[in-house]
Short mmCIF file of C-alpha atoms in Angstrom, two decimals:
data_model
loop_
_atom_site.label_atom_id
_atom_site.label_comp_id
_atom_site.label_asym_id
_atom_site.label_seq_id
_atom_site.Cartn_x
_atom_site.Cartn_y
_atom_site.Cartn_z
CA MET X 1 11.36 -1.39 -6.00
CA THR X 2 11.22 -5.02 -3.19
CA ARG X 3 9.16 -5.46 -0.45
CA LYS X 4 8.49 -8.56 1.70
CA PRO X 5 5.24 -10.25 1.97
CA LYS X 6 2.93 -10.01 3.77
CA ALA X 7 1.80 -11.91 7.12
CA LYS X 8 -0.96 -14.20 5.89
CA SER X 9 -4.66 -12.76 8.44
CA SER X 10 -8.17 -14.24 7.68
CA CYS X 11 -11.85 -12.38 6.67
CA GLY X 12 -15.16 -13.04 7.82
CA SER X 13 -16.23 -15.04 4.36
CA SER X 14 -20.23 -14.58 3.31
CA SER X 15 -22.44 -15.15 0.85
CA ALA X 16 -22.01 -11.32 0.04
CA THR X 17 -17.78 -12.31 -0.56
CA ASP X 18 -18.85 -14.77 -2.68
CA THR X 19 -20.84 -12.66 -4.29
CA THR X 20 -17.93 -9.21 -4.07
CA ALA X 21 -15.21 -12.07 -5.33
CA SER X 22 -17.20 -12.85 -8.40
CA ALA X 23 -18.58 -9.77 -10.43
CA PHE X 24 -14.91 -8.33 -9.05
CA PHE X 25 -11.71 -10.39 -8.96
CA LYS X 26 -12.08 -12.42 -11.68
CA PRO X 27 -8.68 -14.68 -12.02
CA GLY X 28 -7.25 -11.78 -15.10
CA THR X 29 -9.23 -8.88 -13.94
CA ALA X 30 -6.45 -6.27 -13.04
CA VAL X 31 -6.56 -4.99 -9.25
CA GLU X 32 -5.44 -2.48 -7.26
CA VAL X 33 -3.85 -3.71 -3.37
CA SER X 34 -2.99 -1.77 -0.03
CA SER X 35 -0.89 -2.53 3.21
CA GLU X 36 -0.89 -2.05 6.48
CA ASP X 37 2.34 -2.81 6.00
CA GLU X 38 4.91 0.10 8.47
CA GLY X 39 6.22 2.37 4.77
CA PHE X 40 3.77 1.65 3.02
CA ARG X 41 0.08 2.79 4.76
CA GLY X 42 -1.69 4.93 2.64
CA SER X 43 -0.49 3.49 -0.81
CA TRP X 44 -1.84 1.37 -3.53
CA TYR X 45 0.33 -0.75 -6.85
CA SER X 46 -1.78 -2.55 -9.68
CA GLY X 47 -1.63 -5.88 -10.12
CA THR X 48 -3.29 -8.80 -11.51
CA ILE X 49 -5.39 -11.46 -9.76
CA VAL X 50 -3.48 -15.04 -10.22
CA ARG X 51 -6.32 -17.11 -8.86
CA ARG X 52 -8.75 -17.84 -6.21
CA LEU X 53 -7.54 -19.25 -3.19
CA THR X 54 -10.72 -19.71 -0.91
CA SER X 55 -14.22 -17.29 -0.66
CA ASP X 56 -12.41 -13.94 0.66
CA ARG X 57 -8.56 -14.60 -0.24
CA PHE X 58 -6.89 -14.58 -3.98
CA LEU X 59 -3.78 -15.20 -4.94
CA VAL X 60 -2.14 -11.51 -6.78
CA LYS X 61 0.97 -10.44 -8.77
CA TYR X 62 1.87 -7.16 -8.29
CA ASP X 63 2.98 -5.11 -12.02
CA ASN X 64 5.98 -3.45 -10.31
CA LEU X 65 6.56 -4.89 -6.72
CA MET X 66 10.26 -7.50 -7.10
CA THR X 67 10.68 -10.62 -4.87
CA GLU X 68 13.53 -9.59 -2.30
CA ASP X 69 15.57 -13.18 -2.85
CA ASN X 70 15.31 -12.31 -6.88
CA GLY X 71 14.76 -8.47 -8.39
CA SER X 72 13.65 -10.22 -10.91
CA GLU X 73 11.24 -11.73 -10.21
CA ARG X 74 7.68 -9.90 -9.84
CA LEU X 75 6.23 -9.87 -6.47
CA ARG X 76 3.21 -12.59 -5.68
CA GLU X 77 1.07 -12.94 -2.64
CA SER X 78 -1.98 -14.30 -1.15
CA LEU X 79 -4.71 -11.23 -0.17
CA PRO X 80 -8.33 -11.33 2.11
CA ILE X 81 -10.29 -9.40 -0.62
CA ARG X 82 -10.09 -6.52 1.22
CA TYR X 83 -6.78 -4.97 0.40
CA LEU X 84 -8.58 -5.11 -3.15
CA ARG X 85 -9.75 -3.35 -5.13
CA PRO X 86 -10.74 -2.81 -8.89
CA LEU X 87 -8.58 -0.26 -10.88
CA LEU X 88 -10.20 2.72 -10.75
CA PRO X 89 -10.51 3.91 -14.15
CA LEU X 90 -9.15 6.57 -16.06
CA GLU X 91 -10.44 10.24 -15.86
CA THR X 92 -9.69 13.30 -18.30
CA GLY X 93 -9.05 16.39 -17.82
CA ARG X 94 -8.59 16.86 -14.70
CA GLU X 95 -7.64 19.96 -12.77
CA PHE X 96 -6.70 19.94 -9.63
CA LYS X 97 -6.68 23.20 -6.70
CA PHE X 98 -5.44 23.57 -3.93
CA GLY X 99 -6.94 21.11 -1.36
CA ASP X 100 -8.21 18.25 -2.93
CA GLU X 101 -7.16 15.17 -1.80
CA VAL X 102 -5.31 13.21 -4.49
CA ASP X 103 -3.23 9.87 -5.14
CA ALA X 104 0.55 10.91 -5.63
CA TYR X 105 2.20 8.14 -8.08
CA HIS X 106 5.35 7.86 -6.20
CA ASN X 107 8.24 4.93 -5.87
CA ASP X 108 5.45 2.61 -8.38
CA GLY X 109 2.63 3.05 -6.37
CA TRP X 110 -0.82 5.79 -5.65
CA TRP X 111 -0.04 7.89 -2.41
CA GLU X 112 -3.06 9.18 -1.04
CA GLY X 113 -2.06 12.73 0.43
CA HIS X 114 -3.87 15.80 -0.37
CA ILE X 115 -2.54 19.60 -2.08
CA THR X 116 -1.34 21.83 -0.74
CA GLU X 117 0.65 24.53 -3.49
CA GLU X 118 -0.54 25.44 -6.69
CA LEU X 119 2.82 26.01 -9.24
CA GLU X 120 3.49 26.68 -12.51
CA ASN X 121 3.60 24.55 -15.24
CA GLU X 122 0.51 22.92 -14.29
CA ARG X 123 2.86 20.85 -11.02
CA PHE X 124 1.50 20.56 -7.67
CA ALA X 125 2.65 20.68 -3.98
CA VAL X 126 1.15 17.63 -1.95
CA TYR X 127 1.18 16.80 1.35
CA PHE X 128 1.04 13.10 2.37
CA ARG X 129 0.57 13.29 6.89
CA ALA X 130 1.99 9.26 7.35
CA SER X 131 5.09 11.20 6.29
CA LYS X 132 5.19 14.84 7.31
CA GLU X 133 6.99 15.36 3.79
CA GLN X 134 5.67 17.91 0.67
CA LEU X 135 6.99 16.31 -2.86
CA VAL X 136 5.78 18.18 -6.31
CA PHE X 137 4.23 16.22 -8.73
CA PRO X 138 3.75 17.03 -12.44
CA LYS X 139 0.20 16.68 -13.28
CA ASP X 140 -0.07 13.50 -15.53
CA LYS X 141 1.34 11.95 -11.59
CA LEU X 142 -1.71 13.07 -9.58
CA ARG X 143 -5.54 11.52 -9.31
CA LEU X 144 -8.69 12.20 -7.38
CA HIS X 145 -8.40 10.28 -4.90
CA HIS X 146 -11.48 7.60 -4.17
CA GLU X 147 -12.66 5.25 -1.46
CA TRP X 148 -13.72 1.93 -2.76
CA PHE X 149 -17.27 1.33 -0.55
CA ASN X 150 -20.37 -1.06 -1.95
CA HIS X 151 -19.06 -1.78 -5.12
CA GLU X 152 -19.20 1.72 -6.06
CA TRP X 153 -15.96 4.71 -5.96
CA VAL X 154 -16.57 7.21 -3.64
CA PRO X 155 -17.13 10.35 -4.26
CA PRO X 156 -18.18 9.01 -7.59
CA LEU X 157 -16.29 9.53 -10.67
CA LEU X 158 -16.76 12.49 -12.72
CA LEU X 159 -20.75 13.23 -12.84
CA SER X 160 -20.27 16.46 -14.06
CA PRO X 161 -17.72 19.08 -15.26
CA PRO X 162 -15.56 19.98 -11.84
CA GLN X 163 -17.18 23.94 -10.60
CA GLN X 164 -14.56 26.12 -11.09
CA ASP X 165 -12.21 27.64 -8.91
CA ASN X 166 -13.36 32.04 -7.54
CA GLY X 167 -9.54 31.73 -7.56
CA GLU X 168 -9.97 32.45 -3.24
CA SER X 169 -8.45 28.20 -1.47
CA LYS X 170 -5.58 29.03 -4.55
CA LYS X 171 -2.23 28.92 -3.34
CA LYS X 172 0.64 29.62 -5.84
CA VAL X 173 3.68 29.94 -5.64
CA LEU X 174 5.97 30.39 -8.37
CA LEU X 175 9.11 27.35 -8.87
CA THR X 176 11.94 28.04 -7.61
CA PRO X 177 15.35 26.99 -9.79
CA ASP X 178 15.48 23.37 -8.10
CA VAL X 179 12.09 22.81 -7.51
CA LYS X 180 12.20 20.44 -11.14
CA SER X 181 10.62 16.97 -10.20
CA CYS X 182 8.44 15.10 -8.09
CA GLU X 183 11.92 13.51 -6.25
CA THR X 184 12.57 16.99 -4.69
CA VAL X 185 11.48 17.28 -1.21
CA LYS X 186 10.08 20.16 -0.03
CA GLU X 187 10.42 20.52 4.07
CA THR X 188 7.98 20.69 5.97
CA VAL X 189 9.81 20.64 9.20
CA ASN X 190 12.55 23.45 10.13
CA ALA X 191 14.48 22.41 13.59
CA GLU X 192 15.65 25.97 13.91
CA GLU X 193 12.08 26.12 15.07
CA PHE X 194 12.61 24.36 18.70
CA ARG X 195 14.35 25.41 21.10
CA ALA X 196 14.47 24.41 24.90
CA GLY X 197 11.60 25.62 27.17
CA MET X 198 9.30 26.02 24.57
CA THR X 199 5.27 24.21 24.85
CA VAL X 200 5.21 21.57 21.62
CA GLU X 201 2.59 18.77 20.72
CA VAL X 202 4.76 15.27 20.52
CA SER X 203 3.25 12.52 17.99
CA SER X 204 3.91 8.74 17.53
CA ASP X 205 4.22 5.07 15.69
CA GLU X 206 3.25 2.84 17.56
CA ASP X 207 0.37 1.30 17.60
CA GLY X 208 -2.59 2.47 19.70
CA PHE X 209 -1.41 5.65 19.27
CA ARG X 210 -0.83 6.93 15.77
CA GLY X 211 -3.65 9.99 14.58
CA ALA X 212 -2.87 11.23 18.37
CA TRP X 213 -0.47 14.48 20.06
CA PHE X 214 0.39 15.21 23.22
CA ALA X 215 1.56 17.26 25.16
CA ALA X 216 4.83 18.66 26.27
CA THR X 217 8.44 20.65 26.52
CA ILE X 218 11.09 20.47 25.25
CA VAL X 219 13.94 20.64 27.79
CA GLU X 220 17.12 20.24 25.88
CA VAL X 221 18.54 19.87 22.54
CA LYS X 222 20.57 17.22 21.38
CA GLY X 223 22.48 17.51 17.93
CA LYS X 224 20.14 19.37 15.08
CA ASN X 225 16.88 17.25 14.75
CA LYS X 226 16.75 15.28 18.53
CA PHE X 227 15.32 15.94 21.28
CA VAL X 228 15.00 15.40 24.40
CA VAL X 229 11.06 16.60 25.75
CA GLU X 230 9.02 15.98 29.31
CA TYR X 231 5.49 15.65 28.50
CA LYS X 232 2.60 17.47 30.27
CA SER X 233 0.33 14.46 31.41
CA LEU X 234 2.04 11.15 30.71
CA LEU X 235 4.23 9.61 33.76
CA ALA X 236 7.39 7.38 33.52
CA ASP X 237 7.09 4.19 34.21
CA ASP X 238 6.91 4.08 37.57
CA ASP X 239 4.26 6.67 37.72
CA SER X 240 6.82 8.76 39.80
CA GLN X 241 6.72 11.81 37.04
CA LEU X 242 6.12 12.84 34.10
CA LEU X 243 7.86 10.28 31.55
CA LYS X 244 10.98 11.89 29.55
CA GLU X 245 11.72 10.55 25.94
CA GLU X 246 14.12 12.01 22.94
CA ILE X 247 12.20 12.49 19.64
CA ASP X 248 13.11 12.93 15.94
CA VAL X 249 11.70 16.60 14.36
CA LEU X 250 9.34 15.17 12.07
CA HIS X 251 7.75 15.02 15.80
CA LEU X 252 7.20 18.10 16.77
CA ARG X 253 5.07 20.41 16.61
CA PRO X 254 3.94 23.90 17.72
CA GLN X 255 1.52 24.04 19.74
CA PRO X 256 -1.90 25.16 18.08
CA PRO X 257 -3.16 28.68 18.58
CA ASN X 258 -6.25 28.31 20.42
CA THR X 259 -8.50 30.52 17.61
CA ASP X 260 -11.84 27.93 18.11
CA VAL X 261 -13.84 29.20 21.25
CA ALA X 262 -15.92 30.25 19.62
CA VAL X 263 -16.39 28.17 16.39
CA GLN X 264 -19.25 26.13 16.07
CA PHE X 265 -19.00 22.21 14.91
CA GLY X 266 -21.03 20.27 12.02
CA VAL X 267 -21.89 17.21 10.77
CA LEU X 268 -17.88 15.99 8.42
CA ASP X 269 -16.01 18.49 10.83
CA GLU X 270 -12.11 17.20 11.16
CA VAL X 271 -11.25 17.29 14.35
CA ASP X 272 -8.95 17.21 17.35
CA ALA X 273 -10.99 15.24 20.55
CA LEU X 274 -9.28 15.21 24.02
CA TYR X 275 -8.70 12.27 25.27
CA ASN X 276 -6.58 10.21 27.65
CA ASP X 277 -4.49 13.09 27.72
CA GLY X 278 -3.83 14.00 24.50
CA TRP X 279 -5.80 15.35 20.90
CA TRP X 280 -6.26 12.45 18.65
CA VAL X 281 -7.70 13.20 14.96
CA GLY X 282 -11.42 12.87 14.26
CA VAL X 283 -14.14 13.64 12.32
CA ILE X 284 -17.42 14.66 13.53
CA SER X 285 -20.18 12.06 13.14
CA LYS X 286 -23.48 13.85 15.19
CA VAL X 287 -23.77 17.31 16.95
CA LEU X 288 -25.83 16.51 19.70
CA PRO X 289 -27.43 19.74 22.20
CA ASP X 290 -26.07 21.63 25.03
CA SER X 291 -22.55 21.47 23.03
CA ARG X 292 -21.87 17.77 22.57
CA TYR X 293 -20.85 16.64 19.80
CA VAL X 294 -20.31 12.62 18.72
CA VAL X 295 -16.83 11.94 17.26
CA TYR X 296 -16.06 9.06 14.99
CA PHE X 297 -12.20 7.47 14.82
CA LYS X 298 -10.78 6.05 11.37
CA SER X 299 -8.14 3.85 13.58
CA SER X 300 -10.03 2.23 15.83
CA ASN X 301 -13.13 2.73 13.58
CA GLU X 302 -15.33 3.83 17.13
CA GLU X 303 -17.49 6.42 18.04
CA LEU X 304 -17.15 8.29 21.72
CA GLU X 305 -19.00 11.63 23.60
CA PHE X 306 -17.09 14.91 23.73
CA GLN X 307 -18.27 18.06 24.92
CA HIS X 308 -17.00 21.21 22.73
CA SER X 309 -14.54 22.10 25.40
CA GLN X 310 -12.63 19.45 24.77
CA LEU X 311 -12.66 19.98 21.56
CA ARG X 312 -11.35 21.85 18.08
CA LEU X 313 -10.12 22.64 14.08
CA HIS X 314 -7.80 19.78 13.19
CA LYS X 315 -5.32 21.62 10.57
CA ASP X 316 -1.42 19.87 9.92
CA TRP X 317 1.48 22.39 10.07
CA ILE X 318 3.56 22.55 7.20
CA ALA X 319 6.32 24.44 6.08
CA GLY X 320 5.52 26.50 9.31
CA LYS X 321 2.41 27.72 8.67
CA TRP X 322 -1.15 25.96 9.79
CA VAL X 323 -3.41 24.35 7.66
CA MET X 324 -6.38 23.47 7.99
CA LEU X 325 -7.90 21.55 5.20
CA SER X 326 -10.36 23.51 2.53
CA LYS X 327 -14.05 21.96 3.08
CA VAL X 328 -14.27 20.79 -0.36
CA TRP X 329 -11.59 18.52 0.96
CA LEU X 330 -13.00 17.71 4.03
CA PHE X 331 -16.35 16.96 2.90
CA THR X 332 -15.38 14.55 -0.26
CA CYS X 333 -12.49 12.63 2.73
CA ASN X 334 -15.16 12.41 6.43
CA PHE X 335 -18.33 11.57 3.89
CA SER X 336 -16.50 8.79 2.61
CA PHE X 337 -15.40 7.20 6.45
CA LEU X 338 -18.87 8.10 7.44
CA LEU X 339 -19.82 5.33 5.02
CA LEU X 340 -17.58 2.72 6.25
CA LYS X 341 -18.59 3.34 9.15
CA CYS X 342 -21.94 2.66 8.36
CA ALA X 343 -21.01 -0.10 7.05
CA CYS X 344 -19.15 -1.41 9.82
#
């Protein structure tokens, strides 16, 4: 697999950075590297530290990514320390279940997703929010997702045996004949579900809008996977009329059901917050009096206060159904979000 080198970026140096670098990123050390490049977000690739360039920058040689100029030469990049972490220690005996946040080995790297179906023969369907798709993986291509925070793995590597599931959270299906490997894609969006006049929500991949959903109406069906939508609150550039836009089916979902009127939200709940005419995915970090909440947004690293009426529990539209992740998964994922927030 090939990839262009990242643009150089800077990160403030400090004595803490020096200490971390000296302890964890010596020349020859095996590491994992993240990326903010389009198409690579949420992935980790293995490599080796070649040498330290500055107090917070290192030269890394990848194990599996090759240069574009010479497909037989492994890619080298100069990277700031924030893109690096030690190699995740190998766990054995891990039992995976519905709702687990995992890393799945795909296209030479580890990609963050969560298990949406338990299949027979120790295979699992994993959903990736970034690409809005599901792939099927064997057990040996999965690992429990961890975050590297304050020189430790969060959640900690296995301290006690995983709790036995009582069966209520499991969602088992039988493998169909055409589902054979991690290369099998299970469609998560069906274009036939959408028709002209239907109220929908639309997502965006543009910087500053990732993680947001905007209400719209389908005004025209164009081909198999293309639609023209008219937004309900976004205006055209001249502010004279509602914005119309052509979008593909991967950026569409039905309007979520309104089932959260009586829900009392709690710390670490994953929610959608109504802000600037759209619903933004965040995590409740504080519960205040008078049905008010503080919500933390990982994408912008900021906290905002909302009324109860401005929030709803976050759900994902997967394979024609609304899915809300298990509380175990949300605690693991959002706890690490808040730890990272507190460090900023």
